[in-house]
CSV table of C-alpha atoms in Angstrom, one decimal:
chain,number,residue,atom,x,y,z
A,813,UNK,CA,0.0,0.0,0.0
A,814,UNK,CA,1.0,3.3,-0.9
A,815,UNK,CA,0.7,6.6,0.6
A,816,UNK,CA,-1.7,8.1,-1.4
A,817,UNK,CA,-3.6,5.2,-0.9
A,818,UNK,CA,-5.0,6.9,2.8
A,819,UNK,CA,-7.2,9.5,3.0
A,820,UNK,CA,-6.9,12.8,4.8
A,821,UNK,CA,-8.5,12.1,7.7
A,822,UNK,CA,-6.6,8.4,7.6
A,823,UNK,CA,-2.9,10.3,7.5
A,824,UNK,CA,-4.1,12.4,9.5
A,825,UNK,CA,-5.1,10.3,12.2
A,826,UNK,CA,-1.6,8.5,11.8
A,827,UNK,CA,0.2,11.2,12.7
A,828,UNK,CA,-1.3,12.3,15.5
A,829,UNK,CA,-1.8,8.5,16.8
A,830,UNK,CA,0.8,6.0,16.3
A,831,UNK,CA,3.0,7.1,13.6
A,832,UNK,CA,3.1,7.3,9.8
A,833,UNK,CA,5.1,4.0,8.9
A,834,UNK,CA,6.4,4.8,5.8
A,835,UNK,CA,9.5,3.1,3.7
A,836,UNK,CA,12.3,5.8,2.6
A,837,UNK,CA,14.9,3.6,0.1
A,838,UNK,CA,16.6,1.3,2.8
A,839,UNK,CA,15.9,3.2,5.7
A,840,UNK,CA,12.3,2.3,7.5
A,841,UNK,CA,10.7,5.4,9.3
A,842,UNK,CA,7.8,5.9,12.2
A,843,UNK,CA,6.9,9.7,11.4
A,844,UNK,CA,4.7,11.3,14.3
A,845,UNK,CA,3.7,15.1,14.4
A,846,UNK,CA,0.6,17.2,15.9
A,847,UNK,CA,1.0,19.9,13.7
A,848,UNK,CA,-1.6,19.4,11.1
A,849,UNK,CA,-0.7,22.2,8.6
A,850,UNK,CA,2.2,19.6,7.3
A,851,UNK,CA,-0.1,16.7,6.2
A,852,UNK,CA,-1.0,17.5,2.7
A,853,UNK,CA,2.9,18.5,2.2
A,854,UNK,CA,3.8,15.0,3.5
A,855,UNK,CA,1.0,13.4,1.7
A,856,UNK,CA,2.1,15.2,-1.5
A,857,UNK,CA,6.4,14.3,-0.8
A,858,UNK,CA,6.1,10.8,-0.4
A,859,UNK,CA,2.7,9.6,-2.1
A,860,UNK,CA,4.6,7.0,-4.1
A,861,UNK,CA,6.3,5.8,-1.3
A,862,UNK,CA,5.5,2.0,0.5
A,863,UNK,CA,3.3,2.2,3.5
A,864,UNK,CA,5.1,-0.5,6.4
A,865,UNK,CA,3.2,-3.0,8.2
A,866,UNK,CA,3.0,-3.4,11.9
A,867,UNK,CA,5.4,-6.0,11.4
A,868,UNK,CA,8.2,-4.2,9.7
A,869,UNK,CA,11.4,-3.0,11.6
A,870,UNK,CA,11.7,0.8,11.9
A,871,UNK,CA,14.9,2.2,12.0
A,872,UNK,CA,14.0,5.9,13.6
A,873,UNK,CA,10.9,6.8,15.5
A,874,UNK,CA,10.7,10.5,14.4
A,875,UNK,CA,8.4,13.3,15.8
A,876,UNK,CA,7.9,16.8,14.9
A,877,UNK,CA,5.4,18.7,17.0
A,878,UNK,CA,4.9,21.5,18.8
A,879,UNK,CA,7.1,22.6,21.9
A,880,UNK,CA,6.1,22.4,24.7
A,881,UNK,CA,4.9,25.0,27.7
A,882,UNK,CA,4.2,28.8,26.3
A,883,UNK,CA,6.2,28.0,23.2
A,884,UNK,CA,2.4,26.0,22.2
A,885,UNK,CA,0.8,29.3,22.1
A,886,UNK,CA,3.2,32.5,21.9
A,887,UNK,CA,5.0,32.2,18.7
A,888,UNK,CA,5.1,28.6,18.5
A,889,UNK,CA,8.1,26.5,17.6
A,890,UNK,CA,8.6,22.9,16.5
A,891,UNK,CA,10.3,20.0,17.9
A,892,UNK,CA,12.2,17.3,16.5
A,893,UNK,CA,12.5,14.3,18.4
A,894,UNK,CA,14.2,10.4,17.7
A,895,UNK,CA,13.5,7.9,19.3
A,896,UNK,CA,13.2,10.2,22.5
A,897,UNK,CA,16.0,11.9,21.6
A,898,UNK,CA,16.1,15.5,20.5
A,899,UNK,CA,19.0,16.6,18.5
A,900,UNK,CA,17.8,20.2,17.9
A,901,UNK,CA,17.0,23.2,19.1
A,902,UNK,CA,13.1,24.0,18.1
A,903,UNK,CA,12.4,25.8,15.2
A,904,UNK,CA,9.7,28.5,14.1
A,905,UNK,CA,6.5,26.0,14.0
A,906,UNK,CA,6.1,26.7,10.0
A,907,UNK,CA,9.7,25.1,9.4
A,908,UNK,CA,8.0,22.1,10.6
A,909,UNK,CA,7.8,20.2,6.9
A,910,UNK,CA,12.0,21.0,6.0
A,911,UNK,CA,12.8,20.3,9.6
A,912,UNK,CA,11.4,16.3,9.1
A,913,UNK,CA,13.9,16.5,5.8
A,914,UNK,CA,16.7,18.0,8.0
A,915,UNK,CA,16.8,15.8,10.8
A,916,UNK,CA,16.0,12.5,8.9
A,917,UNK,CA,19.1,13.3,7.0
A,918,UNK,CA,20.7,13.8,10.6
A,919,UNK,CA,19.1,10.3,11.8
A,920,UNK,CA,21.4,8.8,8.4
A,921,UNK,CA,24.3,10.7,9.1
A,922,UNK,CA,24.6,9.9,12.7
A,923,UNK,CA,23.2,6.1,13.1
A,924,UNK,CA,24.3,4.6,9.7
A,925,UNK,CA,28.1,3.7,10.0
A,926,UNK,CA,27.3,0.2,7.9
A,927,UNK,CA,27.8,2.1,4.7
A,928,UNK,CA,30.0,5.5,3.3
A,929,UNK,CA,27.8,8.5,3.6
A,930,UNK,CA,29.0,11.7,1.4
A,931,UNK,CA,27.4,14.6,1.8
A,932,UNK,CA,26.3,15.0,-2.3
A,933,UNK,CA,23.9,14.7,-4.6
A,934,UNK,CA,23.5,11.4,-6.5
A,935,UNK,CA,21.5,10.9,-9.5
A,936,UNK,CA,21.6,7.3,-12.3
A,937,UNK,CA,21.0,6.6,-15.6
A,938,UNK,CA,21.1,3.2,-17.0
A,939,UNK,CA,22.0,2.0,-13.8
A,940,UNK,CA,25.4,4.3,-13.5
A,941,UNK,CA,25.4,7.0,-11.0
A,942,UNK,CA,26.7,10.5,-11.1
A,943,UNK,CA,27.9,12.0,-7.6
A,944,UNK,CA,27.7,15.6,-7.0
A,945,UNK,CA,29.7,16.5,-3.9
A,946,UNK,CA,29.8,20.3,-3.1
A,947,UNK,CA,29.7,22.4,-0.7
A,948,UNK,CA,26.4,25.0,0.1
A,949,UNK,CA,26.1,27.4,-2.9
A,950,UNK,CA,28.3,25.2,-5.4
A,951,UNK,CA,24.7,24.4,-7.1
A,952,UNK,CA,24.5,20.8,-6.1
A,953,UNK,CA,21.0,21.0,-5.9
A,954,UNK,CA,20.0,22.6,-8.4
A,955,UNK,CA,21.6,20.7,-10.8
A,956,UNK,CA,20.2,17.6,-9.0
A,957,UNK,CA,16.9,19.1,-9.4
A,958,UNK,CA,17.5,19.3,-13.0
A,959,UNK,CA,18.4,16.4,-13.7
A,960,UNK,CA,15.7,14.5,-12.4
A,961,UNK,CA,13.6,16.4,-14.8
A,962,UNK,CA,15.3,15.5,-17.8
A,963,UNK,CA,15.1,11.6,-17.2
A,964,UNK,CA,17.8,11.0,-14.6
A,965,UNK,CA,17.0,9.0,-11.5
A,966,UNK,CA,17.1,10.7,-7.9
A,967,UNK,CA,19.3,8.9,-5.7
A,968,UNK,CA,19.5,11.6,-2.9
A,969,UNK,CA,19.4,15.1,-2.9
A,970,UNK,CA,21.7,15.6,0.1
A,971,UNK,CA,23.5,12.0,0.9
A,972,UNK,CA,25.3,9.8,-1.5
A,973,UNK,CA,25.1,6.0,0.5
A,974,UNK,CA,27.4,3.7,-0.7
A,975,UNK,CA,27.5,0.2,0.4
A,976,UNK,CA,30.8,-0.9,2.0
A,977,UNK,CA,30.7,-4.3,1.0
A,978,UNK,CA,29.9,-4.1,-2.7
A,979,UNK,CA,30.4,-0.3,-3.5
A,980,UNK,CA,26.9,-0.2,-4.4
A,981,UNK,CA,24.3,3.0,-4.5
A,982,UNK,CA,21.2,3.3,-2.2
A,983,UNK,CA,18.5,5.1,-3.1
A,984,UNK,CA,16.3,7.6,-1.0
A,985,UNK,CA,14.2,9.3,-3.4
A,986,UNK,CA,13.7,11.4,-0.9
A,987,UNK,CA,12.5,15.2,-1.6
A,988,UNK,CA,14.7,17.7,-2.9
A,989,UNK,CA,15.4,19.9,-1.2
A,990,UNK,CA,15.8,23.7,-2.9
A,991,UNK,CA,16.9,27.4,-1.9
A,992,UNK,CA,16.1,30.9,-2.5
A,993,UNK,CA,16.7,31.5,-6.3
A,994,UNK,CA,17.1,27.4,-7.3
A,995,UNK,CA,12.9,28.1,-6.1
A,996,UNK,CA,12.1,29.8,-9.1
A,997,UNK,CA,15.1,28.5,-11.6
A,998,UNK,CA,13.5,24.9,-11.1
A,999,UNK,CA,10.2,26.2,-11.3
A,1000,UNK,CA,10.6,27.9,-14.3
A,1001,UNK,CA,13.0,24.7,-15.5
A,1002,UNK,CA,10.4,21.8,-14.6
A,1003,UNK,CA,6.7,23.3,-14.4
A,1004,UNK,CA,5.1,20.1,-13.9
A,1005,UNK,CA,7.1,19.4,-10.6
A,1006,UNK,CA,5.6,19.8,-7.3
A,1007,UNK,CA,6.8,21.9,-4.9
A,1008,UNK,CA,5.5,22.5,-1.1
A,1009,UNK,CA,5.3,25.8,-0.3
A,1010,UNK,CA,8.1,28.1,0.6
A,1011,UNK,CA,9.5,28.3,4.0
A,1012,UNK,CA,11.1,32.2,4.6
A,1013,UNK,CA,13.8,33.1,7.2
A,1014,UNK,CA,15.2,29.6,7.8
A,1015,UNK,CA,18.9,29.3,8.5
A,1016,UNK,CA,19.6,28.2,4.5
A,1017,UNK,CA,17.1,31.2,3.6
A,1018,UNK,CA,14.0,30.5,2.1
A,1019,UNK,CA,13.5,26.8,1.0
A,1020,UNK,CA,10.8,24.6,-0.4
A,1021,UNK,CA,10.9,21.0,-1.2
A,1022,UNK,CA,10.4,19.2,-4.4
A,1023,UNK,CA,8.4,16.1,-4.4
A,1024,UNK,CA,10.8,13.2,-6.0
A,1025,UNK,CA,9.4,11.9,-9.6
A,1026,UNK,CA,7.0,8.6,-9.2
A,1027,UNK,CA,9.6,6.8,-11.5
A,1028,UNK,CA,12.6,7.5,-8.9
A,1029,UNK,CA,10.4,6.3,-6.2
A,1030,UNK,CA,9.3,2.9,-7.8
A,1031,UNK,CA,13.1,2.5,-8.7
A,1032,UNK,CA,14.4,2.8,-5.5
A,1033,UNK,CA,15.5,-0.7,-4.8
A,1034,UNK,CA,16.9,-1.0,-8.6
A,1035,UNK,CA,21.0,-1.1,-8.1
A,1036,UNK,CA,22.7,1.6,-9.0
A,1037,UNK,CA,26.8,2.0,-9.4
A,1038,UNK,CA,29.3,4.8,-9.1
A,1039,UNK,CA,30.6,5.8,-12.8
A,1040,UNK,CA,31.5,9.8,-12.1
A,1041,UNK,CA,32.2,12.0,-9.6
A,1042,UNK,CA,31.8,15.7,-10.7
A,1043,UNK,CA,32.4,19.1,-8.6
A,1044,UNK,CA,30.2,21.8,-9.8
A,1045,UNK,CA,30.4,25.0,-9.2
A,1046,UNK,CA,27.7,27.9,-10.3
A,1047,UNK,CA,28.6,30.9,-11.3
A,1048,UNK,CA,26.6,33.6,-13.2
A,1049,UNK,CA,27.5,34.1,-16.8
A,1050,UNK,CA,30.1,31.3,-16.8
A,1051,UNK,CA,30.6,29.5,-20.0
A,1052,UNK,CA,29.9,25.7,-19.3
A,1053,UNK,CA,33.0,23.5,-19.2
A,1054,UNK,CA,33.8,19.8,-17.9
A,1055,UNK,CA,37.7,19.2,-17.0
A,1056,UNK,CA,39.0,16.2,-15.6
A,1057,UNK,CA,39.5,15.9,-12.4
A,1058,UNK,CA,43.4,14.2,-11.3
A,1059,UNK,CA,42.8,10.9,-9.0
A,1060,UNK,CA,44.5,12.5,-5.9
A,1061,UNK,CA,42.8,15.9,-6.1
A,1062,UNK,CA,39.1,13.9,-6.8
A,1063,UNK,CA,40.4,11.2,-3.4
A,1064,UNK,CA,40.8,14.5,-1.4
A,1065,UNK,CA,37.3,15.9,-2.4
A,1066,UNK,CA,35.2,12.8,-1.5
A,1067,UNK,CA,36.9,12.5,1.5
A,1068,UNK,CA,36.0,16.4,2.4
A,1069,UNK,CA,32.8,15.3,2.1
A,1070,UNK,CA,32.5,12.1,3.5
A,1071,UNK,CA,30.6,12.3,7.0
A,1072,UNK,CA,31.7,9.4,8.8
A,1073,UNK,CA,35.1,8.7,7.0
A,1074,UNK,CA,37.0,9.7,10.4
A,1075,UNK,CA,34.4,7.1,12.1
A,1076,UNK,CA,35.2,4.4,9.7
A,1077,UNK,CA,38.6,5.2,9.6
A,1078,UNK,CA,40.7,2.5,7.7
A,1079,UNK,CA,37.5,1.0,6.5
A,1080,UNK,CA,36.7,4.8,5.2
A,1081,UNK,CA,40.2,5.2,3.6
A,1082,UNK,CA,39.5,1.8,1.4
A,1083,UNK,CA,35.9,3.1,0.5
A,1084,UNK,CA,36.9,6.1,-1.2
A,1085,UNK,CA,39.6,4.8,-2.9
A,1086,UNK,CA,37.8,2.1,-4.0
A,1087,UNK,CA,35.0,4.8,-5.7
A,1088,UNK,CA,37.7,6.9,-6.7
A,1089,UNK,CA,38.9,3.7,-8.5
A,1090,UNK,CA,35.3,3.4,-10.2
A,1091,UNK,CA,34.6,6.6,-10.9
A,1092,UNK,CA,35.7,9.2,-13.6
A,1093,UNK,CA,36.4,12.4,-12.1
A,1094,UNK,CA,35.6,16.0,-13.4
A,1095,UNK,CA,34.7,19.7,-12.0
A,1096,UNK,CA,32.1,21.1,-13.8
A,1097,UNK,CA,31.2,25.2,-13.9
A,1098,UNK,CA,28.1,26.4,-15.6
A,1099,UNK,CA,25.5,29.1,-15.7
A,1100,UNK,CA,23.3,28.1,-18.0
A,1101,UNK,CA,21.0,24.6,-17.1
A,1102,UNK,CA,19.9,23.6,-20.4
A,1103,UNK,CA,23.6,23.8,-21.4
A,1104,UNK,CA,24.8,21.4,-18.3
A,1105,UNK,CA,22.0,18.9,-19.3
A,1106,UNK,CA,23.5,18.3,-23.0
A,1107,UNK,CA,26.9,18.1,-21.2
A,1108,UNK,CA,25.5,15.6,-18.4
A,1109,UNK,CA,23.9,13.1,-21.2
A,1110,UNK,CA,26.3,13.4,-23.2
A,1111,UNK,CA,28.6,11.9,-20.7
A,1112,UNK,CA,25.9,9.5,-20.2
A,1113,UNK,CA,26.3,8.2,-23.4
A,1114,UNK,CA,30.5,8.4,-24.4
A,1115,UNK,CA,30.3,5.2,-21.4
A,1116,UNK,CA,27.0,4.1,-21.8
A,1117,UNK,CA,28.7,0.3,-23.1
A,1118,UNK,CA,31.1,0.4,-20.2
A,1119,UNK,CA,30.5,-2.8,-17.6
A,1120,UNK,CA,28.9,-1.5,-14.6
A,1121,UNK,CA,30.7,-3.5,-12.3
């Protein structure tokens, strides 16, 4: 069963009972919260995603609802809570939908030292992944937005997972998330995507969340494999160019970017090399999108015969 399988009143009722049980790539998720305004967004994020049974192992028991004390009534914040736990200080209660995105990517990040967790985009075609690393304002997003509109697969908007044991690609299909100008850029880029509203004055500015395509969602346990790593970098009336990336210089990136490499340690230091070893390596600066898209397919195709594996 799907999400939008449940009514309003059913998700509803979930939410503010015993939890929205709800399968996110290969990460299970009990998603509580009082604060009603969020349902349609989450409703409207993840409708192609599984439903759990009551059976089904969850992996984080999240809440997001209001604080508590004069906080409910006198400019009201929100709370994120796992597993009892809470991480955060509260937030402004209208950052409640970006604040589930936030700290589920926080619940990865900190709980998930079984596999190598990069902090990039990651998007597949035929099976072969492209890896965005970059840091805030580099365009990562953007791009990765993009891209999911001209055919490519969303991996992850935010967190590239890569299997230690095979060197494999997990899937989140998880919203993407966008900020400030990439709002209207995308909008303007991929009118028939859906978009929550926009959240103003949050620490990254204002940010809204694109829902991921159906196709990416139903393709989220399909395998995917590293084939290129590429740095972008935005910058406004830059002419688009694509130049290969050295082996050292592309190690040194991933591991910049790598969350838990210092927690994995030698076991970290044999995962990257082993995707720099996979990969092909390039830093990428652009301005115009419709130009990076011909550039990204085309790179699609000059390997499109290579083995995956």
């Amino acid at each position: 069963m799907l999400l939008e399988h449940l009514s309003e009143h059913e998700l509803r009722a979930a939410l503010l009972g015993d939890g929205l049980r709800i399968a996110t790539g290969p990460f299970n998720c009990r998603l509580q919260s009082d604060i009603a305004a969020i349902a349609s967004e989450v409703a409207q994020n993840y409708a192609h995603h599984r439903l759990l049974g009551p059976e089904e192992f969850i992996d984080f028991h999240v809440a997001v609802n209001t604080s508590r004390g004069l906080r409910r009534w006198i400019r009201p914040q929100a709370l994120f809570s796992v597993d009892g736990v809470e991480p955060f200080t509260p937030l402004p209660r209208d950052q409640a939908l970006p604040m589930i995105e936030w700290g589920l990517n926080w619940c990865i990040t900190a709980y998930s030292n079984h596999a190598l967790i990069l902090h990039a985009a990651a998007v597949a075609r035929n099976g072969r992944t492209l890896i965005l690393p970059a840091p805030p304002g580099s365009g990562k997003s953007t791009l990765c937005a993009a891209l999911v509109n001209r055919g490519w697969r969303l991996l992850s908007d935010e967190l590239s997972i890569i299997r230690l044991d095979t060197g494999a690609m997990l899937g989140l299909a998880r919203p993407v998330n966008l900020k400030n100008v990439s709002i209207d850029v995308i909008q303007r880029f991929a009118p028939q995507a859906l978009f929550s509203r926009p959240v103003h004055d949050t620490t990254k500015g204002t940010v809204a969340m694109m829902a991921a395509p159906q196709a990416s969602v139903e393709a989220v346990d399909e395998p995917a494999w590293p084939a290129w790593m590429v740095l972008p970098r935005y910058r406004a009336g830059a002419s688009t160019k694509l130049t290969p990336m050295p082996r050292g210089e592309a190690f040194m990136k991933i591991a910049d970017n790598a969350m838990n490499y210092h927690i994995l340690a030698a076991e970290g230091f044999r995962a990257v090399g082993d995707l720099v070893d996979r990969c092909q390596h390039f830093s990428f600066e652009y301005s115009d999108l419709d130009e990076a898209m011909q550039v990204f397919d085309q790179l699609a195709l000059s390997t499109a015969d290579a083995n995956i594996v």
